[in-house]
Each structure stands twice: as structure tokens, then as C-alpha cells.
CSV table of C-alpha atoms in Angstrom, one decimal:
chain,number,residue,atom,x,y,z
A,22,MET,CA,88.1,-60.1,-173.2
A,23,THR,CA,86.5,-56.8,-173.9
A,24,ASP,CA,85.0,-55.0,-170.9
A,25,PRO,CA,82.1,-52.8,-172.2
A,26,GLU,CA,82.2,-50.7,-169.1
A,27,ARG,CA,85.9,-50.1,-169.4
A,28,ASP,CA,85.4,-49.2,-173.0
A,29,ALA,CA,83.5,-46.1,-172.0
A,30,PHE,CA,85.1,-43.4,-174.1
A,31,ASP,CA,87.8,-44.8,-176.3
A,32,VAL,CA,90.7,-43.5,-174.2
A,33,ARG,CA,93.9,-45.1,-172.8
A,34,PRO,CA,94.2,-44.0,-169.2
A,35,THR,CA,97.1,-44.9,-166.9
A,36,GLY,CA,96.5,-47.6,-164.3
A,37,ASP,CA,95.9,-45.1,-161.5
A,38,GLU,CA,93.6,-43.0,-163.7
A,39,MET,CA,91.6,-46.1,-164.6
A,40,LEU,CA,91.2,-47.2,-161.0
A,41,ALA,CA,90.1,-43.7,-160.0
A,42,ARG,CA,87.6,-43.5,-162.9
A,43,ILE,CA,86.1,-46.9,-162.1
A,44,ARG,CA,85.9,-46.0,-158.5
A,45,GLN,CA,84.2,-42.7,-159.3
A,46,GLU,CA,81.7,-44.2,-161.7
A,47,THR,CA,80.9,-47.0,-159.4
A,48,GLU,CA,80.2,-44.7,-156.5
A,49,SER,CA,78.1,-42.3,-158.6
A,50,GLY,CA,76.4,-44.8,-160.8
A,51,ARG,CA,76.1,-42.0,-163.4
A,52,GLY,CA,76.8,-42.4,-167.1
A,53,ARG,CA,79.5,-40.3,-168.8
A,54,LEU,CA,78.7,-37.6,-171.4
A,55,ARG,CA,80.7,-37.1,-174.5
A,56,VAL,CA,79.9,-34.1,-176.8
A,57,TYR,CA,80.8,-33.6,-180.4
A,58,LEU,CA,80.9,-29.9,-180.8
A,59,GLY,CA,80.8,-28.0,-184.1
A,60,MET,CA,80.6,-24.5,-185.5
A,61,ALA,CA,77.5,-25.1,-187.6
A,62,PRO,CA,75.3,-27.8,-189.1
A,63,GLY,CA,77.0,-29.9,-191.7
A,64,VAL,CA,80.5,-30.1,-190.3
A,65,GLY,CA,80.1,-33.9,-189.5
A,66,LYS,CA,79.1,-34.2,-185.9
A,67,THR,CA,76.4,-36.8,-186.4
A,68,TRP,CA,78.7,-38.7,-188.7
A,69,LYS,CA,81.5,-38.8,-186.1
A,70,MET,CA,79.0,-40.0,-183.5
A,71,LEU,CA,77.8,-42.8,-185.7
A,72,GLU,CA,81.3,-43.8,-186.6
A,73,GLU,CA,82.1,-44.0,-182.9
A,74,GLY,CA,79.0,-46.2,-182.4
A,75,HIS,CA,80.2,-48.7,-185.0
A,76,ARG,CA,83.7,-48.7,-183.6
A,77,ARG,CA,82.4,-49.5,-180.1
A,78,ARG,CA,80.0,-52.1,-181.4
A,79,ALA,CA,82.8,-53.9,-183.3
A,80,ARG,CA,84.7,-54.1,-180.0
A,81,GLY,CA,81.8,-55.7,-178.2
A,82,THR,CA,80.3,-52.6,-176.5
A,83,ASP,CA,76.5,-52.6,-176.2
A,84,VAL,CA,75.5,-49.6,-178.2
A,85,VAL,CA,72.1,-48.3,-179.3
A,86,VAL,CA,70.9,-45.3,-181.3
A,87,GLY,CA,68.5,-43.4,-179.0
A,88,PHE,CA,67.9,-40.7,-181.6
A,89,VAL,CA,69.7,-39.6,-184.7
A,90,GLU,CA,68.5,-36.7,-186.9
A,91,SER,CA,69.8,-37.3,-190.5
A,92,HIS,CA,68.0,-34.3,-192.0
A,93,GLY,CA,67.4,-36.4,-195.0
A,94,ARG,CA,71.2,-36.8,-195.8
A,95,PRO,CA,71.6,-40.2,-197.5
A,96,LEU,CA,75.1,-40.7,-196.4
A,97,THR,CA,74.2,-40.2,-192.7
A,98,GLU,CA,71.2,-42.5,-193.0
A,99,ALA,CA,73.4,-45.2,-194.6
A,100,LEU,CA,76.0,-44.9,-191.8
A,101,ALA,CA,73.2,-45.6,-189.2
A,102,VAL,CA,72.5,-49.0,-190.8
A,103,GLY,CA,73.8,-51.8,-188.6
A,104,LEU,CA,73.3,-50.1,-185.3
A,105,GLU,CA,70.4,-51.1,-183.1
A,106,VAL,CA,67.8,-48.3,-182.9
A,107,VAL,CA,65.5,-47.8,-180.0
A,108,PRO,CA,61.9,-47.1,-181.2
A,109,ARG,CA,61.0,-43.5,-181.1
A,110,LEU,CA,58.3,-41.9,-179.0
A,111,ARG,CA,55.3,-40.8,-181.0
A,112,VAL,CA,53.6,-37.6,-179.8
A,113,GLU,CA,50.6,-36.0,-181.5
A,114,HIS,CA,50.7,-32.2,-181.7
A,115,ARG,CA,48.0,-30.2,-183.5
A,116,GLY,CA,46.9,-33.2,-185.4
A,117,VAL,CA,50.4,-34.2,-186.5
A,118,VAL,CA,52.3,-37.2,-185.1
A,119,ILE,CA,55.9,-36.3,-184.4
A,120,GLU,CA,58.6,-38.7,-183.4
A,121,ASP,CA,61.1,-37.9,-180.7
A,122,LEU,CA,63.5,-39.6,-178.3
A,123,ASP,CA,61.9,-42.2,-176.0
A,124,THR,CA,63.8,-41.8,-172.8
A,125,ASP,CA,62.0,-44.5,-170.9
A,126,ALA,CA,62.6,-47.0,-173.7
A,127,VAL,CA,66.3,-46.3,-173.7
A,128,ILE,CA,66.4,-46.7,-169.9
A,129,ARG,CA,64.5,-50.0,-170.1
A,130,ARG,CA,66.9,-51.3,-172.8
A,131,HIS,CA,69.8,-50.1,-170.7
A,132,PRO,CA,72.7,-50.3,-173.1
A,133,THR,CA,76.3,-49.4,-172.2
A,134,VAL,CA,76.3,-46.4,-174.6
A,135,ALA,CA,73.4,-44.5,-176.2
A,136,LEU,CA,73.9,-42.2,-179.2
A,137,ILE,CA,71.6,-39.2,-178.9
A,138,ASP,CA,71.8,-36.4,-181.5
A,139,GLU,CA,71.2,-32.7,-180.9
A,140,LEU,CA,71.6,-32.1,-177.2
A,141,ALA,CA,70.0,-28.6,-177.3
A,142,HIS,CA,66.8,-29.9,-179.0
A,143,THR,CA,63.5,-28.7,-177.7
A,144,ASN,CA,61.0,-31.5,-177.4
A,145,VAL,CA,57.6,-31.5,-179.0
A,146,PRO,CA,54.8,-30.1,-176.8
A,147,GLY,CA,53.3,-32.9,-174.8
A,148,ALA,CA,56.6,-34.8,-174.3
A,149,PRO,CA,57.4,-35.7,-170.7
A,150,ARG,CA,60.2,-33.1,-170.6
A,151,VAL,CA,60.8,-29.8,-172.3
A,152,LYS,CA,64.5,-30.2,-173.4
A,153,ARG,CA,66.5,-33.1,-174.7
A,154,TYR,CA,69.4,-32.4,-172.3
A,155,GLN,CA,66.9,-33.2,-169.5
A,156,ASP,CA,66.2,-36.6,-171.1
A,157,VAL,CA,70.0,-37.2,-171.4
A,158,GLU,CA,70.4,-36.4,-167.7
A,159,LEU,CA,67.8,-39.0,-166.8
A,160,ILE,CA,69.6,-41.6,-169.0
A,161,ARG,CA,72.9,-40.8,-167.4
A,162,GLN,CA,71.4,-41.1,-163.9
A,163,ALA,CA,70.4,-44.7,-165.0
A,164,GLY,CA,74.1,-45.4,-165.5
A,165,ILE,CA,74.1,-45.2,-169.3
A,166,HIS,CA,76.9,-43.4,-171.1
A,167,VAL,CA,75.7,-40.9,-173.7
A,168,VAL,CA,77.4,-39.6,-176.9
A,169,THR,CA,75.8,-36.5,-178.3
A,170,THR,CA,76.2,-33.5,-180.6
A,171,LEU,CA,75.9,-29.7,-180.3
A,172,ASN,CA,76.4,-26.6,-182.4
A,173,ILE,CA,78.2,-23.7,-180.7
A,174,GLN,CA,75.4,-21.3,-181.6
A,175,HIS,CA,73.1,-23.1,-179.0
A,176,LEU,CA,75.3,-22.4,-176.0
A,177,GLU,CA,73.4,-20.0,-173.8
A,178,SER,CA,76.3,-17.6,-173.1
A,179,LEU,CA,77.1,-17.3,-176.8
A,180,ALA,CA,73.5,-17.2,-178.3
A,181,ALA,CA,73.3,-13.4,-178.1
A,182,ALA,CA,76.7,-13.0,-179.8
A,183,VAL,CA,75.6,-15.5,-182.5
A,184,GLU,CA,72.4,-13.5,-183.2
A,185,THR,CA,74.5,-10.4,-183.6
A,186,ILE,CA,77.0,-12.1,-185.9
A,187,THR,CA,74.5,-13.9,-188.1
A,188,GLY,CA,71.3,-11.8,-187.8
A,189,ALA,CA,69.4,-15.0,-187.1
A,190,PRO,CA,67.6,-15.7,-183.8
A,191,VAL,CA,68.8,-18.7,-181.7
A,192,HIS,CA,65.6,-20.4,-180.4
A,193,GLU,CA,67.1,-23.5,-178.9
A,194,ARG,CA,69.6,-22.8,-176.1
A,195,LEU,CA,71.6,-25.0,-173.8
A,196,PRO,CA,72.7,-23.9,-170.3
A,197,ASP,CA,76.5,-23.6,-170.1
A,198,ALA,CA,76.4,-25.8,-167.0
A,199,VAL,CA,75.3,-28.8,-169.1
A,200,LEU,CA,78.3,-28.5,-171.4
A,201,ALA,CA,80.6,-27.8,-168.4
A,202,ASP,CA,79.3,-31.1,-166.9
A,203,ALA,CA,80.4,-33.1,-170.0
A,204,ASP,CA,83.2,-35.6,-169.3
A,205,GLU,CA,84.6,-35.1,-172.8
A,206,ILE,CA,84.2,-32.5,-175.6
A,207,GLU,CA,85.6,-33.2,-179.1
A,208,LEU,CA,85.7,-30.4,-181.7
A,209,VAL,CA,84.5,-31.4,-185.2
A,210,ASP,CA,86.3,-28.8,-187.2
A,211,MET,CA,86.1,-27.7,-190.8
A,212,SER,CA,87.2,-24.6,-192.7
A,213,PRO,CA,84.3,-22.3,-193.8
A,214,HIS,CA,85.3,-22.8,-197.4
A,215,ALA,CA,85.1,-26.6,-197.1
A,216,LEU,CA,81.7,-26.4,-195.4
A,217,ARG,CA,80.3,-24.2,-198.1
A,218,GLN,CA,81.7,-26.6,-200.8
A,219,ARG,CA,80.0,-29.5,-199.0
A,220,MET,CA,76.8,-27.5,-199.1
A,221,ARG,CA,77.1,-26.8,-202.8
A,222,HIS,CA,77.5,-30.5,-203.4
A,223,GLY,CA,74.2,-31.2,-201.7
A,224,ASN,CA,75.6,-32.9,-198.7
A,225,VAL,CA,74.0,-30.7,-196.1
A,226,TYR,CA,70.6,-29.3,-197.4
A,227,PRO,CA,68.5,-30.1,-200.4
A,228,PRO,CA,69.1,-27.9,-203.5
A,229,GLU,CA,66.1,-25.6,-202.8
A,230,ARG,CA,67.5,-24.7,-199.4
A,231,THR,CA,71.2,-24.5,-200.2
A,232,ALA,CA,71.3,-21.2,-202.1
A,233,ILE,CA,69.3,-19.4,-199.4
A,234,ALA,CA,71.5,-20.8,-196.7
A,235,LEU,CA,74.7,-19.9,-198.4
A,236,ASP,CA,73.6,-16.3,-198.8
A,237,ARG,CA,72.3,-15.9,-195.3
A,238,PHE,CA,73.5,-17.9,-192.3
A,239,PHE,CA,76.4,-19.8,-194.0
A,240,THR,CA,78.4,-16.9,-195.4
A,241,GLU,CA,82.1,-17.1,-195.0
A,242,PRO,CA,82.4,-14.3,-192.4
A,243,ASN,CA,79.6,-15.8,-190.3
A,244,LEU,CA,81.2,-19.3,-190.4
A,245,THR,CA,84.6,-17.8,-189.6
A,246,ALA,CA,83.2,-16.1,-186.5
A,247,LEU,CA,81.3,-19.2,-185.4
A,248,ARG,CA,84.4,-21.3,-185.9
A,249,GLU,CA,86.3,-18.9,-183.7
A,250,LEU,CA,83.7,-19.2,-180.9
A,251,ALA,CA,83.9,-23.0,-181.1
A,252,LEU,CA,87.7,-23.0,-181.0
A,253,ARG,CA,87.6,-20.7,-178.0
A,254,ALA,CA,85.1,-22.9,-176.1
A,255,VAL,CA,87.2,-26.0,-176.6
A,256,ALA,CA,90.4,-24.0,-175.7
A,257,ARG,CA,88.8,-22.8,-172.4
A,258,ARG,CA,87.9,-26.5,-171.6
A,259,VAL,CA,91.5,-27.5,-172.2
A,260,GLU,CA,92.7,-24.6,-170.1
A,261,ASP,CA,90.5,-25.8,-167.2
A,262,GLU,CA,91.7,-29.4,-167.5
A,263,LEU,CA,95.3,-28.1,-167.6
A,264,GLU,CA,94.7,-26.1,-164.4
A,265,ASP,CA,93.4,-29.2,-162.7
A,266,VAL,CA,96.5,-31.1,-163.8
A,267,ALA,CA,98.8,-28.2,-162.7
A,268,ALA,CA,97.1,-28.1,-159.3
A,269,GLY,CA,98.0,-31.7,-158.7
A,270,ARG,CA,101.6,-31.2,-159.8
A,271,PRO,CA,102.7,-27.9,-158.4
A,272,GLY,CA,106.0,-26.7,-159.8
A,273,GLN,CA,106.2,-29.6,-162.3
A,274,LEU,CA,104.2,-28.2,-165.1
A,275,GLY,CA,105.4,-25.0,-166.8
A,276,ALA,CA,103.3,-22.5,-168.6
A,277,VAL,CA,101.8,-24.0,-171.8
A,278,VAL,CA,99.5,-21.2,-172.7
A,279,GLU,CA,100.1,-17.5,-172.2
A,280,ARG,CA,97.8,-15.8,-169.7
A,281,VAL,CA,97.5,-12.0,-169.8
A,282,ALA,CA,95.9,-10.3,-166.8
A,283,VAL,CA,95.1,-6.6,-166.3
A,284,LEU,CA,94.4,-4.9,-163.0
A,285,ILE,CA,91.4,-2.6,-163.2
A,286,ASP,CA,91.8,-0.3,-160.1
A,287,GLY,CA,90.3,3.0,-161.2
A,288,ALA,CA,93.6,4.6,-162.2
A,289,PRO,CA,93.5,7.3,-164.9
A,290,ALA,CA,95.4,5.0,-167.3
A,291,ALA,CA,93.1,1.9,-166.6
A,292,GLY,CA,91.3,2.3,-169.9
A,293,HIS,CA,94.6,2.2,-171.8
A,294,ALA,CA,95.8,-0.8,-169.7
A,295,VAL,CA,92.6,-2.7,-170.5
A,296,ARG,CA,93.1,-2.2,-174.2
A,297,ARG,CA,96.8,-2.9,-174.1
A,298,ALA,CA,96.2,-6.2,-172.3
A,299,ALA,CA,93.6,-7.2,-174.9
A,300,ASP,CA,96.1,-6.5,-177.7
A,301,LEU,CA,98.8,-8.4,-175.9
A,302,ALA,CA,96.5,-11.4,-175.3
A,303,ALA,CA,95.6,-11.5,-179.0
A,304,ALA,CA,99.2,-11.2,-180.1
A,305,VAL,CA,100.4,-14.1,-178.0
A,306,HIS,CA,97.2,-16.1,-178.5
A,307,GLY,CA,96.7,-16.2,-174.8
A,308,VAL,CA,93.9,-16.1,-172.2
A,309,TYR,CA,92.7,-12.7,-171.1
A,310,LEU,CA,91.8,-12.1,-167.5
A,311,ALA,CA,90.6,-8.9,-165.7
A,312,LEU,CA,91.6,-8.6,-162.0
A,313,VAL,CA,89.0,-6.4,-160.3
A,314,PRO,CA,89.1,-5.2,-156.6
A,315,ASP,CA,86.1,-6.1,-154.6
A,316,LEU,CA,84.5,-2.8,-153.7
A,317,SER,CA,81.4,-4.2,-152.1
A,318,ALA,CA,82.3,-2.4,-148.8
A,319,ALA,CA,83.4,0.8,-150.5
A,320,GLY,CA,82.4,4.1,-148.8
A,321,GLU,CA,80.3,6.9,-150.2
A,322,GLY,CA,83.5,8.7,-151.3
A,323,ASP,CA,84.5,5.8,-153.5
A,324,HIS,CA,81.5,5.9,-155.8
A,325,LEU,CA,83.3,7.6,-158.6
A,326,ARG,CA,86.1,5.1,-158.5
A,327,ALA,CA,83.7,2.3,-158.3
A,328,ARG,CA,81.9,3.6,-161.4
A,329,ALA,CA,85.1,3.9,-163.3
A,330,ILE,CA,86.1,0.3,-162.4
A,331,ARG,CA,82.7,-1.0,-163.4
A,332,GLU,CA,82.9,0.7,-166.8
A,333,GLU,CA,86.4,-0.5,-167.6
A,334,THR,CA,85.4,-4.0,-166.4
A,335,GLU,CA,82.6,-4.0,-168.9
A,336,VAL,CA,85.0,-2.9,-171.6
A,337,ALA,CA,87.4,-5.7,-170.7
A,338,ALA,CA,84.5,-8.2,-170.8
A,339,ASP,CA,83.5,-7.0,-174.3
A,340,LEU,CA,87.2,-7.6,-175.3
A,341,GLY,CA,87.0,-11.2,-174.1
A,342,ALA,CA,88.3,-11.0,-170.6
A,343,THR,CA,87.2,-13.3,-167.7
A,344,THR,CA,86.7,-11.3,-164.5
A,345,ILE,CA,88.4,-12.4,-161.3
A,346,ARG,CA,87.8,-10.5,-158.0
A,347,VAL,CA,90.8,-9.6,-155.8
A,348,ASP,CA,91.0,-8.4,-152.3
A,349,GLU,CA,91.2,-4.6,-152.0
A,350,GLY,CA,92.5,-4.7,-148.4
A,351,ASP,CA,95.6,-6.7,-149.3
A,352,LEU,CA,95.9,-6.0,-153.0
A,353,ALA,CA,99.5,-7.1,-153.5
A,354,GLY,CA,99.0,-10.3,-151.6
A,355,SER,CA,95.8,-11.1,-153.4
A,356,LEU,CA,97.4,-10.4,-156.8
A,357,ILE,CA,100.3,-12.7,-155.9
A,358,GLU,CA,98.0,-15.5,-155.0
A,359,VAL,CA,95.9,-15.1,-158.2
A,360,ILE,CA,99.1,-15.0,-160.4
A,361,ARG,CA,100.3,-18.2,-158.9
A,362,ARG,CA,97.0,-20.0,-158.9
A,363,ARG,CA,96.0,-19.0,-162.4
A,364,ARG,CA,99.6,-19.3,-163.7
A,365,ILE,CA,99.5,-15.8,-165.2
A,366,THR,CA,102.5,-15.0,-167.5
A,367,HIS,CA,101.8,-11.2,-168.1
A,368,LEU,CA,100.4,-8.6,-165.8
A,369,VAL,CA,99.4,-5.2,-167.1
A,370,LEU,CA,99.1,-2.4,-164.6
A,371,ALA,CA,97.9,1.2,-165.0
A,372,TYR,CA,100.6,3.6,-163.8
A,373,ARG,CA,100.0,5.4,-160.6
A,374,PRO,CA,102.6,7.9,-159.1
A,375,PRO,CA,103.6,6.3,-155.8
A,376,GLY,CA,102.4,8.0,-152.6
A,377,MET,CA,104.8,9.2,-149.9
A,378,LEU,CA,104.1,6.2,-147.6
A,379,ASP,CA,105.0,3.8,-150.4
A,380,ARG,CA,108.2,5.6,-151.0
A,381,LEU,CA,109.2,5.4,-147.3
A,382,ARG,CA,108.4,1.7,-147.1
A,383,GLY,CA,109.9,0.9,-150.5
A,384,ARG,CA,106.9,-1.4,-151.1
A,385,VAL,CA,105.4,-0.1,-154.2
A,386,LEU,CA,103.2,-2.7,-155.9
A,387,VAL,CA,105.5,-3.5,-158.8
A,388,ASP,CA,108.4,-4.1,-156.4
A,389,ARG,CA,106.4,-6.6,-154.3
A,390,LEU,CA,105.1,-8.5,-157.4
A,391,ALA,CA,108.5,-8.7,-159.0
A,392,ALA,CA,110.0,-10.0,-155.7
A,393,ALA,CA,107.2,-12.6,-155.0
A,394,VAL,CA,106.5,-13.9,-158.6
A,395,PRO,CA,109.7,-13.3,-160.6
A,396,GLY,CA,108.4,-15.4,-163.5
A,397,VAL,CA,105.7,-13.0,-164.5
A,398,GLU,CA,106.3,-10.1,-166.9
A,399,VAL,CA,104.9,-6.8,-165.5
A,400,HIS,CA,103.8,-4.2,-168.0
A,401,VAL,CA,103.1,-0.7,-166.7
A,402,VAL,CA,100.9,1.5,-168.9
A,403,SER,CA,100.6,5.2,-168.6
A,404,VAL,CA,98.3,7.7,-170.2
A,405,PRO,CA,99.7,8.6,-173.6
A,406,GLU,CA,100.8,12.1,-174.3
A,407,PRO,CA,98.2,14.0,-176.3
A,408,ARG,CA,99.2,14.7,-179.9
A,409,PRO,CA,99.4,18.3,-181.2
A,410,GLY,CA,96.0,19.6,-182.0
A,411,ASP,CA,94.3,17.1,-179.6
A,412,PRO,CA,91.7,19.0,-177.6
A,413,ARG,CA,92.9,17.1,-174.5
A,414,ARG,CA,96.4,18.6,-174.9
A,415,PRO,CA,97.1,21.0,-172.1
A,416,THR,CA,97.6,24.6,-173.1
A,417,ARG,CA,100.3,26.9,-171.6
């Protein structure tokens, strides 16, 4: 017999995972959230969501369409046929009646799964809530699982970058915390060329809009950049899940993805180290991390160093690094802990001539790291020698 609650998200967990999931969902009473994520409109997110609805319905799961936006695409409208549709909320705005998601009606109907398109949508003025993700949260609190869609451009942390890339403002934005709270994220991927072909065939916008869209937002460079953002977002999610698995299986799970970290400590070569680490992370298709000493208690004499660290940290962030604070008081110990916890495979350090105390103790930083975490590759970067004719080259 098919159990609709067990059929929550079309996965095949182990027995222990299933028991843990059922226990968690029973205790919280909150529905799960699955997001189909895409680089741009037209890649097939709504299509995938509707296909999943039909698949679940065929297996006996109680599925309804809470809201689907077909944008006038005949194929999408045809795929919705055969699924129960909850009547929409009708709201009058400036003399025009607009239809939107009826959250209360979905909760009253109380299906196992509700299909709700466009998670970042802004509701019509006069609706009970401002944003659709707020409606989805209420539906999940009622114990209903939600399957939804999202374009990467609407993620709050990426909206400014998307505006720079495309030259088009992003009006509808979704807080990153909402996507982070999703139980599952599935990337709906398509090459830029294939999407542009789909548009030329009239499968995305009507003919009068297609030519303008292809020349403006949907250029191949724009789509390539958006696709990269979407792939990175999903990759980060997989990384987080992998970290959770690794935390529960210490010593059993080897490095799957390269992780490159750079220590930004105010050394003269720190700028070169930051850029070298970024190049290395790109070359090995790895995660880029910036390890930054916490100077919140720094004295007045450290303001120049603090400024240099802040500037290089900003450069690292621009190059795609995630910042992690480390303890300045026990720098080596803090680095060792972070390397182990974050499973770092490459550590890039700016070269510093060792002081006399370090020489006497034989405890220079590289030696301590190599002894404590022998699996990590340590790269020491020095300031390059100025070329002849370089104004920075010292004169004799």
C-alpha cells in the first residue's frame, strides 16, 4: 500500500534515515520544501514541478496545484491538466481583478503536497501577505509539503551581481535563509544555446517579446554567467550536506572536493597570497575560503595592520572567498582546528621571515601545521621580485 506521507519527496532513504525523518516530521508537524532552481525563465522548472505532481498522483499521493504560472505557454498549460487545482484568490487592485495564491484555501484543502510556482513572487497589494514565500511558510506550518520554483537571479545575496551582469534591475528578491531552509534543491539545467533555441521556437515568450529578450537579458554571456551562479549555489548546498555527513563519520569520508584556504594576516605578501589562492581554487574547481584573524581587541598600534587585513579580505570576497574568523591568540591551533573541521586540502600562506623567538623554539607556523595536519598542502607565497624597469624595483 502506498503511504502518501512516506512518499514525501521521491527519495529512497535507508531504514534508519526513514525512521529519523518520520520522527523529525512528526515532532515538528512542518511540511517539507523542495525547490526547482534554474538560471533563468524558460529552462523548465514549472514543467519539472508539474511532472512531479503527476508522478506523485499516479502513486496515490494527494497532490494539488496551489498556483502555477504558465505565462501563456501551451505546453505548460496542457501538462497541468489532470491535476486538482485549488481556486485562486481574487484581489482587486486599481480597478483590476488579479488572481493569486489562496493560502487559506490550500490549508483548508490540506493535501499531502501542494505545487506552488515562483517562490520569490511579490503578492498583489491588498493580499494578506507581501511575499509568496510567506504564504508557503504558513502552508508548511500546517503540515503540507510544498514543491516550488525559483530563478537564481531572485536570491538576495546574488541580486546585485545579477543586476551588474545583465544591466536589468531585480525587483523580486528572496532572502537567502528561505532557500537555505529548503529540504531539497534540484537544479534544472540547460545550456545557454539550448535556451536561446527554445526561445526562438516560441516556447518561452510570444514572438513580439522574443527578439527583445534575446538581445537584452537572454544573451549568451548573460546566460552563461547566470548558469555559473546557479551551479555554484547548488554546489555550495552539496558541500554543506557533505560536511554534515563527514561530521557524523569522522575519518571515514575522504576529500571529495578540493578546498583552498588563504590566511590573510597583514603580511606584505598577503595580496599575492589572496590572488594565488583564488587562481588555485579555480584551477582545481575547488571551494575558496579566507581565514582572517579576529582583531576586534586589537590595540591602537594595530590599526594599519587591521586596515590591510580588511582590504585584502574584501579582495578575497570579490574573488569568491567565504570568510572564516580564526583566533589571533592561538593562530596555529585555530588554523589546525579549521583545517580539520572544514576539510581543507590546500592552505596558502604569505611568507614572513621568522622571528628570533620562533627560531629558538623551532615552532614556526608551517612546521606546526605540517606536523598536525599532514594531509594538507601548504603553499608559501612571497612578494615577487620586481622586473627591470618596474618603479618599485630598488635602486643601488
